Tab-separated table of C-alpha atoms in Angstrom:
chain	number	residue	atom	x	y	z
E	994	MET	CA	9.243	-25.069	22.593
E	995	SER	CA	12.633	-23.469	21.946
E	996	LEU	CA	13.218	-19.784	22.655
E	997	ASP	CA	13.692	-19.017	18.956
E	998	SER	CA	10.472	-20.773	17.931
E	999	GLY	CA	8.653	-18.889	20.683
E	1000	HIS	CA	9.870	-15.574	19.286
E	1001	THR	CA	8.662	-16.615	15.827
E	1002	ILE	CA	5.194	-17.601	17.051
E	1003	TYR	CA	4.651	-14.328	18.883
E	1004	MET	CA	5.996	-12.270	15.983
E	1005	GLN	CA	3.650	-14.106	13.629
E	1006	ARG	CA	0.804	-12.927	15.840
E	1007	CYS	CA	2.179	-9.360	15.630
E	1008	LEU	CA	2.126	-9.530	11.833
E	1009	GLN	CA	-1.374	-11.003	11.833
E	1010	LEU	CA	-2.606	-8.140	14.005
E	1011	ALA	CA	-0.755	-5.528	11.964
E	1012	ALA	CA	-2.470	-6.651	8.745
E	1013	TYR	CA	-5.843	-5.573	10.163
E	1014	GLY	CA	-4.689	-2.003	9.555
E	1015	LEU	CA	-4.431	-2.444	5.770
E	1016	GLY	CA	-6.153	0.459	4.043
E	1017	GLN	CA	-6.741	2.278	7.357
E	1018	VAL	CA	-3.407	3.606	8.623
E	1019	ALA	CA	-1.552	5.029	5.586
E	1020	PRO	CA	0.691	6.940	5.346
E	1021	ASN	CA	1.664	5.296	8.643
E	1022	PRO	CA	2.908	1.686	8.658
E	1023	MET	CA	0.877	-1.321	9.724
E	1024	VAL	CA	2.160	-2.438	13.133
E	1025	GLY	CA	1.163	-5.145	15.588
E	1026	ALA	CA	2.356	-5.684	19.168
E	1027	VAL	CA	2.112	-8.556	21.644
E	1028	LEU	CA	3.097	-8.580	25.331
E	1029	VAL	CA	4.166	-11.980	26.695
E	1030	TYR	CA	4.683	-12.988	30.331
E	1031	HIS	CA	6.139	-16.467	30.910
E	1032	ASN	CA	4.845	-17.767	27.540
E	1033	ARG	CA	1.393	-16.286	28.099
E	1034	ILE	CA	0.048	-13.396	26.047
E	1035	ILE	CA	-1.265	-10.775	28.451
E	1036	GLY	CA	-1.759	-7.971	25.948
E	1037	GLU	CA	-1.969	-7.332	22.233
E	1038	GLY	CA	-2.887	-4.518	19.874
E	1039	TYR	CA	-2.360	-2.968	16.474
E	1040	HIS	CA	-2.369	0.446	14.834
E	1041	GLN	CA	-6.018	0.766	13.832
E	1042	SER	CA	-6.342	4.155	12.167
E	1043	PHE	CA	-4.106	7.034	11.068
E	1044	GLY	CA	-3.758	9.607	13.840
E	1045	GLN	CA	-4.859	7.210	16.568
E	1046	ALA	CA	-2.846	5.227	19.116
E	1047	HIS	CA	0.022	3.072	17.869
E	1048	ALA	CA	0.217	-0.698	18.304
E	1049	GLU	CA	2.405	-0.603	21.418
E	1050	ILE	CA	-0.012	1.712	23.241
E	1051	ASN	CA	-3.066	-0.358	22.313
E	1052	CYS	CA	-1.202	-3.470	23.430
E	1053	LEU	CA	-0.293	-2.024	26.827
E	1054	ASN	CA	-3.804	-0.633	27.321
E	1055	SER	CA	-5.305	-4.074	26.628
E	1056	VAL	CA	-3.622	-5.706	29.638
E	1057	ARG	CA	-6.192	-6.712	32.220
E	1058	GLU	CA	-5.998	-5.194	35.672
E	1059	GLU	CA	-4.963	-8.494	37.289
E	1060	ASP	CA	-2.002	-8.781	34.882
E	1061	ARG	CA	-0.698	-5.223	34.996
E	1062	ASN	CA	1.885	-6.066	37.675
E	1063	TYR	CA	3.534	-8.413	35.144
E	1064	ILE	CA	4.131	-5.799	32.438
E	1065	SER	CA	7.654	-4.870	33.538
E	1066	ASP	CA	8.732	-8.538	33.536
E	1067	SER	CA	7.175	-9.298	30.141
E	1068	ILE	CA	8.663	-9.364	26.652
E	1069	LEU	CA	7.198	-6.899	24.162
E	1070	TYR	CA	7.062	-8.095	20.554
E	1071	VAL	CA	6.602	-5.433	17.872
E	1072	SER	CA	6.544	-5.896	14.093
E	1073	LEU	CA	8.276	-2.542	13.496
E	1074	GLU	CA	10.798	-0.486	15.445
E	1075	PRO	CA	8.993	1.662	18.056
E	1076	CYS	CA	8.798	5.358	17.188
E	1077	CYS	CA	10.865	7.808	19.237
E	1078	HIS	CA	9.399	11.122	18.051
E	1079	SER	CA	6.207	13.047	18.718
E	1080	GLY	CA	3.810	13.258	15.785
E	1081	LYS	CA	0.055	12.908	16.090
E	1082	THR	CA	0.752	10.685	19.105
E	1083	PRO	CA	3.528	10.594	21.763
E	1084	PRO	CA	6.595	8.366	21.162
E	1085	CYS	CA	6.080	4.682	21.893
E	1086	THR	CA	9.595	4.397	23.331
E	1087	SER	CA	8.465	6.634	26.212
E	1088	ALA	CA	5.613	4.263	27.045
E	1089	ILE	CA	7.961	1.266	26.948
E	1090	LEU	CA	10.374	2.938	29.345
E	1091	LYS	CA	7.562	4.186	31.568
E	1092	HIS	CA	6.375	0.598	32.047
E	1093	GLN	CA	9.975	-0.534	32.697
E	1094	ILE	CA	9.825	-3.290	30.100
E	1095	LYS	CA	13.217	-4.975	30.027
E	1096	LYS	CA	13.150	-6.785	26.669
E	1097	VAL	CA	11.746	-5.813	23.260
E	1098	VAL	CA	11.780	-8.067	20.167
E	1099	ILE	CA	11.473	-6.288	16.805
E	1100	ALA	CA	10.925	-7.658	13.307
E	1101	CYS	CA	12.446	-4.804	11.282
E	1102	ARG	CA	13.683	-1.240	11.502
E	1103	ASP	CA	11.580	1.782	10.589
E	1104	PRO	CA	12.960	3.554	7.452
E	1105	PHE	CA	11.308	6.869	8.371
E	1106	ALA	CA	14.080	9.466	8.821
E	1107	LEU	CA	12.889	10.519	12.283
E	1108	VAL	CA	13.176	6.914	13.516
E	1109	GLN	CA	15.559	4.786	11.397
E	1110	GLY	CA	17.330	2.993	14.261
E	1111	LYS	CA	16.980	5.850	16.744
E	1112	GLY	CA	14.124	4.124	18.596
E	1113	ILE	CA	16.215	0.985	19.053
E	1114	GLN	CA	19.240	2.975	20.193
E	1115	LEU	CA	17.177	4.982	22.681
E	1116	LEU	CA	15.869	1.788	24.266
E	1117	ARG	CA	19.325	0.209	24.398
E	1118	ASP	CA	20.828	3.332	25.932
E	1119	ALA	CA	18.171	3.063	28.660
E	1120	GLY	CA	19.203	-0.534	29.408
E	1121	VAL	CA	16.455	-2.334	27.487
E	1122	GLU	CA	17.520	-5.532	25.721
E	1123	VAL	CA	16.484	-5.255	22.080
E	1124	MET	CA	16.439	-8.202	19.675
E	1125	GLU	CA	16.090	-7.466	15.950
E	1126	GLY	CA	15.314	-9.409	12.790
E	1127	VAL	CA	12.665	-11.920	13.902
E	1128	LEU	CA	10.549	-12.555	10.748
E	1129	GLU	CA	12.193	-9.507	9.189
E	1130	LYS	CA	11.447	-10.558	5.599
E	1131	GLU	CA	7.755	-11.039	6.345
E	1132	ALA	CA	7.566	-7.690	8.148
E	1133	ILE	CA	9.161	-5.883	5.203
E	1134	GLU	CA	6.690	-7.524	2.821
E	1135	LEU	CA	3.760	-6.429	4.984
E	1136	ASN	CA	4.898	-2.796	4.933
E	1137	LYS	CA	6.133	-2.713	1.330
E	1138	ARG	CA	4.105	0.443	0.664
E	1139	PHE	CA	5.456	2.339	3.662
E	1140	ILE	CA	9.040	1.241	3.015
E	1141	CYS	CA	8.911	2.135	-0.688
E	1142	PHE	CA	7.450	5.554	0.147
E	1143	HIS	CA	10.360	6.421	2.449
E	1144	GLU	CA	13.183	4.728	0.555
E	1145	GLN	CA	12.150	5.566	-3.028
E	1146	LYS	CA	10.501	8.917	-2.192
E	1147	ARG	CA	7.428	7.967	-4.224
E	1148	PRO	CA	4.284	5.879	-3.749
E	1149	TYR	CA	4.321	2.104	-4.059
E	1150	ILE	CA	3.051	1.531	-7.621
E	1151	LEU	CA	0.696	-1.358	-8.302
E	1152	LEU	CA	-0.287	-2.011	-11.927
E	1153	LYS	CA	-3.511	-3.849	-12.717
E	1154	TRP	CA	-5.125	-4.979	-15.944
E	1155	ALA	CA	-7.174	-7.787	-17.470
E	1156	GLU	CA	-6.259	-9.335	-20.814
E	1157	SER	CA	-7.790	-11.851	-23.196
E	1158	ALA	CA	-6.273	-15.243	-23.909
E	1159	ASP	CA	-4.690	-13.794	-27.034
E	1160	GLY	CA	-3.121	-10.813	-25.240
E	1161	PHE	CA	-5.513	-7.896	-25.741
E	1162	ILE	CA	-6.890	-5.567	-23.054
E	1163	GLY	CA	-9.626	-3.979	-25.125
E	1164	LYS	CA	-10.820	-2.612	-28.439
E	1165	GLN	CA	-10.261	0.870	-29.832
E	1166	ASN	CA	-12.886	3.393	-28.618
E	1167	GLN	CA	-15.029	0.646	-27.124
E	1168	GLU	CA	-15.593	-0.524	-23.563
E	1169	ILE	CA	-15.549	-4.303	-23.173
E	1170	GLN	CA	-15.602	-6.611	-20.150
E	1171	ILE	CA	-12.774	-9.147	-19.858
E	1172	SER	CA	-12.544	-10.120	-16.181
E	1173	ASN	CA	-15.360	-12.010	-14.449
E	1174	THR	CA	-17.621	-10.890	-11.596
E	1175	PHE	CA	-15.428	-12.432	-8.896
E	1176	SER	CA	-12.319	-10.755	-10.281
E	1177	LYS	CA	-14.134	-7.400	-10.333
E	1178	GLN	CA	-15.077	-7.823	-6.680
E	1179	LEU	CA	-11.446	-8.532	-5.823
E	1180	VAL	CA	-10.376	-5.368	-7.654
E	1181	HIS	CA	-12.787	-3.321	-5.534
E	1182	GLN	CA	-11.202	-4.820	-2.421
E	1183	TRP	CA	-7.779	-3.789	-3.749
E	1184	ARG	CA	-9.042	-0.255	-4.336
E	1185	SER	CA	-10.011	-0.010	-0.656
E	1186	GLU	CA	-6.462	-1.044	0.340
E	1187	GLU	CA	-4.573	1.625	-1.630
E	1188	ASP	CA	-4.341	5.371	-1.103
E	1189	ALA	CA	-5.045	6.297	-4.719
E	1190	ILE	CA	-6.176	4.943	-8.076
E	1191	TRP	CA	-4.974	6.310	-11.417
E	1192	VAL	CA	-6.323	5.992	-14.958
E	1193	GLY	CA	-5.179	7.429	-18.255
E	1194	TYR	CA	-6.965	10.019	-20.373
E	1195	LEU	CA	-8.573	7.602	-22.842
E	1196	THR	CA	-9.764	5.266	-20.079
E	1197	ALA	CA	-11.455	8.198	-18.369
E	1198	GLN	CA	-12.976	9.419	-21.618
E	1199	ILE	CA	-14.204	6.097	-23.046
E	1200	ASP	CA	-14.999	4.003	-19.967
E	1201	ASN	CA	-16.134	6.886	-17.701
E	1202	PRO	CA	-15.164	4.897	-14.553
E	1203	ARG	CA	-16.275	5.847	-11.052
E	1204	LEU	CA	-13.069	4.467	-9.475
E	1205	ASN	CA	-14.761	3.974	-6.127
E	1206	VAL	CA	-15.419	0.984	-3.852
E	1207	ARG	CA	-18.861	-0.529	-4.500
E	1208	LEU	CA	-18.584	-4.333	-4.494
E	1209	THR	CA	-17.117	-4.582	-0.995
E	1210	GLU	CA	-16.781	-2.436	2.120
E	1211	GLY	CA	-13.908	0.008	2.494
E	1212	LYS	CA	-12.771	3.559	1.930
E	1213	ASN	CA	-12.719	5.176	-1.498
E	1214	PRO	CA	-9.235	5.957	-2.852
E	1215	ILE	CA	-8.088	9.313	-4.191
E	1216	ARG	CA	-8.705	9.417	-7.955
E	1217	ILE	CA	-5.947	10.557	-10.335
E	1218	VAL	CA	-6.073	11.476	-14.013
E	1219	TYR	CA	-3.546	13.162	-16.304
E	1220	ASP	CA	-5.485	15.405	-18.697
E	1221	ARG	CA	-2.833	17.400	-20.568
E	1222	ASP	CA	-5.015	20.295	-21.770
E	1223	LEU	CA	-7.977	19.872	-19.387
E	1224	SER	CA	-10.206	18.649	-22.187
E	1225	LEU	CA	-12.031	15.860	-20.365
E	1226	ALA	CA	-15.778	16.459	-20.080
E	1227	SER	CA	-16.807	17.954	-16.750
E	1228	ASP	CA	-19.760	15.556	-16.393
E	1229	LEU	CA	-17.568	12.445	-16.083
E	1230	PHE	CA	-17.916	10.428	-12.883
E	1231	LEU	CA	-14.308	11.392	-12.062
E	1232	PHE	CA	-15.501	14.924	-11.358
E	1233	ASP	CA	-18.669	14.130	-9.368
E	1234	ARG	CA	-17.061	15.396	-6.131
E	1235	GLN	CA	-17.982	12.179	-4.332
E	1236	GLN	CA	-14.306	11.637	-3.524
E	1237	THR	CA	-11.057	13.523	-3.980
E	1238	THR	CA	-9.824	13.719	-7.589
E	1239	LEU	CA	-6.385	15.020	-8.588
E	1240	HIS	CA	-6.714	16.382	-12.130
E	1241	PHE	CA	-3.164	16.942	-13.431
E	1242	HIS	CA	-2.496	19.093	-16.500
E	1243	THR	CA	0.251	20.955	-18.414
E	1244	LEU	CA	-1.540	24.225	-19.267
E	1245	GLU	CA	0.890	27.158	-19.010
E	1246	THR	CA	-2.029	29.493	-18.322
E	1247	LYS	CA	-2.620	27.652	-15.030
E	1248	LYS	CA	1.037	27.225	-14.145
E	1249	GLN	CA	0.547	28.338	-10.545
E	1250	ASP	CA	-1.952	25.544	-9.995
E	1251	ARG	CA	-0.476	22.840	-7.761
E	1252	LEU	CA	-1.676	20.254	-10.280
E	1253	TYR	CA	0.340	21.798	-13.108
E	1254	ILE	CA	3.192	19.558	-14.253
E	1255	LYS	CA	5.844	19.843	-16.961
E	1256	PRO	CA	4.903	17.880	-20.108
E	1257	GLU	CA	8.404	16.480	-20.612
E	1258	THR	CA	8.541	14.942	-17.104
E	1259	TRP	CA	4.834	14.499	-16.388
E	1260	LEU	CA	5.068	10.998	-14.927
E	1261	GLN	CA	7.943	11.807	-12.574
E	1262	ASP	CA	6.276	15.090	-11.583
E	1263	ILE	CA	2.986	13.409	-10.709
E	1264	LEU	CA	4.761	10.813	-8.566
E	1265	SER	CA	6.740	13.566	-6.866
E	1266	GLU	CA	3.560	15.509	-6.120
E	1267	LEU	CA	1.882	12.391	-4.737
E	1268	TYR	CA	4.874	11.890	-2.448
E	1269	GLN	CA	4.578	15.477	-1.222
E	1270	LEU	CA	0.880	14.901	-0.549
E	1271	GLY	CA	1.674	11.796	1.527
E	1272	VAL	CA	0.131	9.293	-0.898
E	1273	SER	CA	2.010	6.089	-0.080
E	1274	SER	CA	0.457	3.765	-2.671
E	1275	VAL	CA	-1.300	4.029	-6.017
E	1276	MET	CA	-3.021	1.426	-8.170
E	1277	ILE	CA	-2.880	2.152	-11.900
E	1278	GLU	CA	-5.819	0.586	-13.760
E	1279	GLY	CA	-4.975	1.685	-17.286
E	1280	GLY	CA	-4.959	2.422	-20.068
E	1281	GLN	CA	-2.318	0.631	-22.050
E	1282	LYS	CA	-0.176	3.706	-22.756
E	1283	LEU	CA	0.028	4.756	-19.107
E	1284	LEU	CA	0.774	1.221	-17.946
E	1285	GLN	CA	3.494	0.692	-20.552
E	1286	GLN	CA	5.163	4.034	-19.790
E	1287	CYS	CA	5.344	3.142	-16.092
E	1288	ILE	CA	6.896	-0.218	-17.006
E	1289	ASP	CA	9.399	1.214	-19.497
E	1290	LEU	CA	10.529	3.979	-17.114
E	1291	GLY	CA	10.813	1.587	-14.165
E	1292	PHE	CA	8.056	3.254	-12.155
E	1293	TRP	CA	6.315	0.137	-10.896
E	1294	ASP	CA	6.700	-2.340	-8.061
E	1295	GLU	CA	3.960	-4.914	-8.552
E	1296	ALA	CA	1.576	-5.978	-11.328
E	1297	ARG	CA	-1.635	-7.975	-10.949
E	1298	VAL	CA	-2.846	-9.366	-14.253
E	1299	PHE	CA	-6.064	-11.261	-14.934
E	1300	THR	CA	-6.168	-13.496	-18.004
E	1301	ALA	CA	-9.514	-14.668	-19.400
E	1302	HIS	CA	-10.286	-17.668	-21.605
E	1303	SER	CA	-11.987	-15.475	-24.201
E	1304	TYR	CA	-10.352	-14.204	-27.405
E	1305	ILE	CA	-10.595	-10.686	-28.848
E	1306	GLN	CA	-8.463	-11.287	-31.987
E	1307	ASP	CA	-7.907	-7.584	-32.648
E	1308	GLY	CA	-7.634	-4.480	-30.505
E	1309	ILE	CA	-5.341	-2.912	-27.907
E	1310	ARG	CA	-2.371	-5.070	-27.014
E	1311	ALA	CA	-1.713	-5.789	-23.327
E	1312	PRO	CA	1.310	-4.076	-21.733
E	1313	GLN	CA	4.582	-5.998	-21.866
E	1314	LEU	CA	6.416	-6.497	-18.585
E	1315	HIS	CA	10.174	-6.886	-18.402
E	1316	ASN	CA	12.667	-7.339	-15.579
E	1317	HIS	CA	10.077	-9.155	-13.464
E	1318	GLN	CA	9.263	-12.379	-11.650
E	1319	VAL	CA	6.016	-14.194	-10.845
E	1320	VAL	CA	5.316	-14.311	-7.099
E	1321	GLU	CA	1.748	-15.632	-7.055
E	1322	GLU	CA	-0.617	-17.536	-9.319
E	1323	LYS	CA	-4.307	-18.029	-8.548
E	1324	LYS	CA	-7.346	-19.300	-10.449
E	1325	ILE	CA	-10.510	-17.218	-10.018
E	1326	MET	CA	-13.289	-19.173	-11.734
E	1327	ASP	CA	-12.501	-18.801	-15.457
E	1328	ASN	CA	-9.841	-16.118	-14.871
E	1329	MET	CA	-6.186	-16.690	-14.009
E	1330	LEU	CA	-4.533	-14.103	-11.772
E	1331	LEU	CA	-0.760	-13.686	-11.960
E	1332	VAL	CA	1.069	-11.373	-9.566
E	1333	TYR	CA	4.436	-10.036	-10.693
E	1334	ARG	CA	7.155	-8.143	-8.854
E	1335	ARG	CA	9.733	-5.926	-10.448
E	1336	ARG	CA	13.337	-7.093	-10.066
E	1337	TYR	CA	15.576	-4.377	-8.600
């Protein structure tokens, strides 16, 4: 096995470990770490929950007593640049230096302003050999939410809808089911993986959705609704206090309310407020007007669209994407799922 292929194999394991943190670590990134001594993994770990130990610490702590003498002569693989600042936990660079590790292999740099190459430079200044860019593309894809949050200064925006074979997502003032049971279960899994879920006024009013996670295990997302004059009925599931709901409005009489936004820039203002609150990803489940406005204004990153075999013939037209590319196509029983990415 060549040295380069060895680096790839161990970094693949880092990414596999990191993915276990999906839906658990935001607004932190998902990170995995592997410690290798003479082509033998002696430790591994990942960031398991926000506020708890980072991947590097869990990796080092996992080393068995009989292998601890090998730590300083091992190579540490990490899917993201080690942090060099104190937050809820001490800096990982300090632990690396404390254990006198001589070589660190990193997939990609951390875009967070307090890190952003500083962790790498600190290690190099201390004499540690640092290799960058191993499976960098895959590492960036894994942490697309975290990277978007810090580079775009807004949450990663995932659009989701289901449409009929003839391009409709529903009927006026009527709730109808388009996607199948298996697709619905997948949507509940997606909800557990994102920080927040957002629906438009009419979707809240007509469908009265719970917007929680019921068909799988996982945490409930923050619920978001834009209700311009606070006219939504108070007995909707959105307001059952079973999970956090952000109820944005434009009422001048409540201008001091943190959820007040300007009507002319309501979409930008909501995204800005979500950024300030540390919401790193949001899934928008409709309705058509909200979805189309996000598309037209360029406030989206990914779209997941189910298409059924059934026909509606008349009703609410599905949103129209533009400036996009298909990145995944999957059949789910009688539904077809297409995943799109926005072209930048």
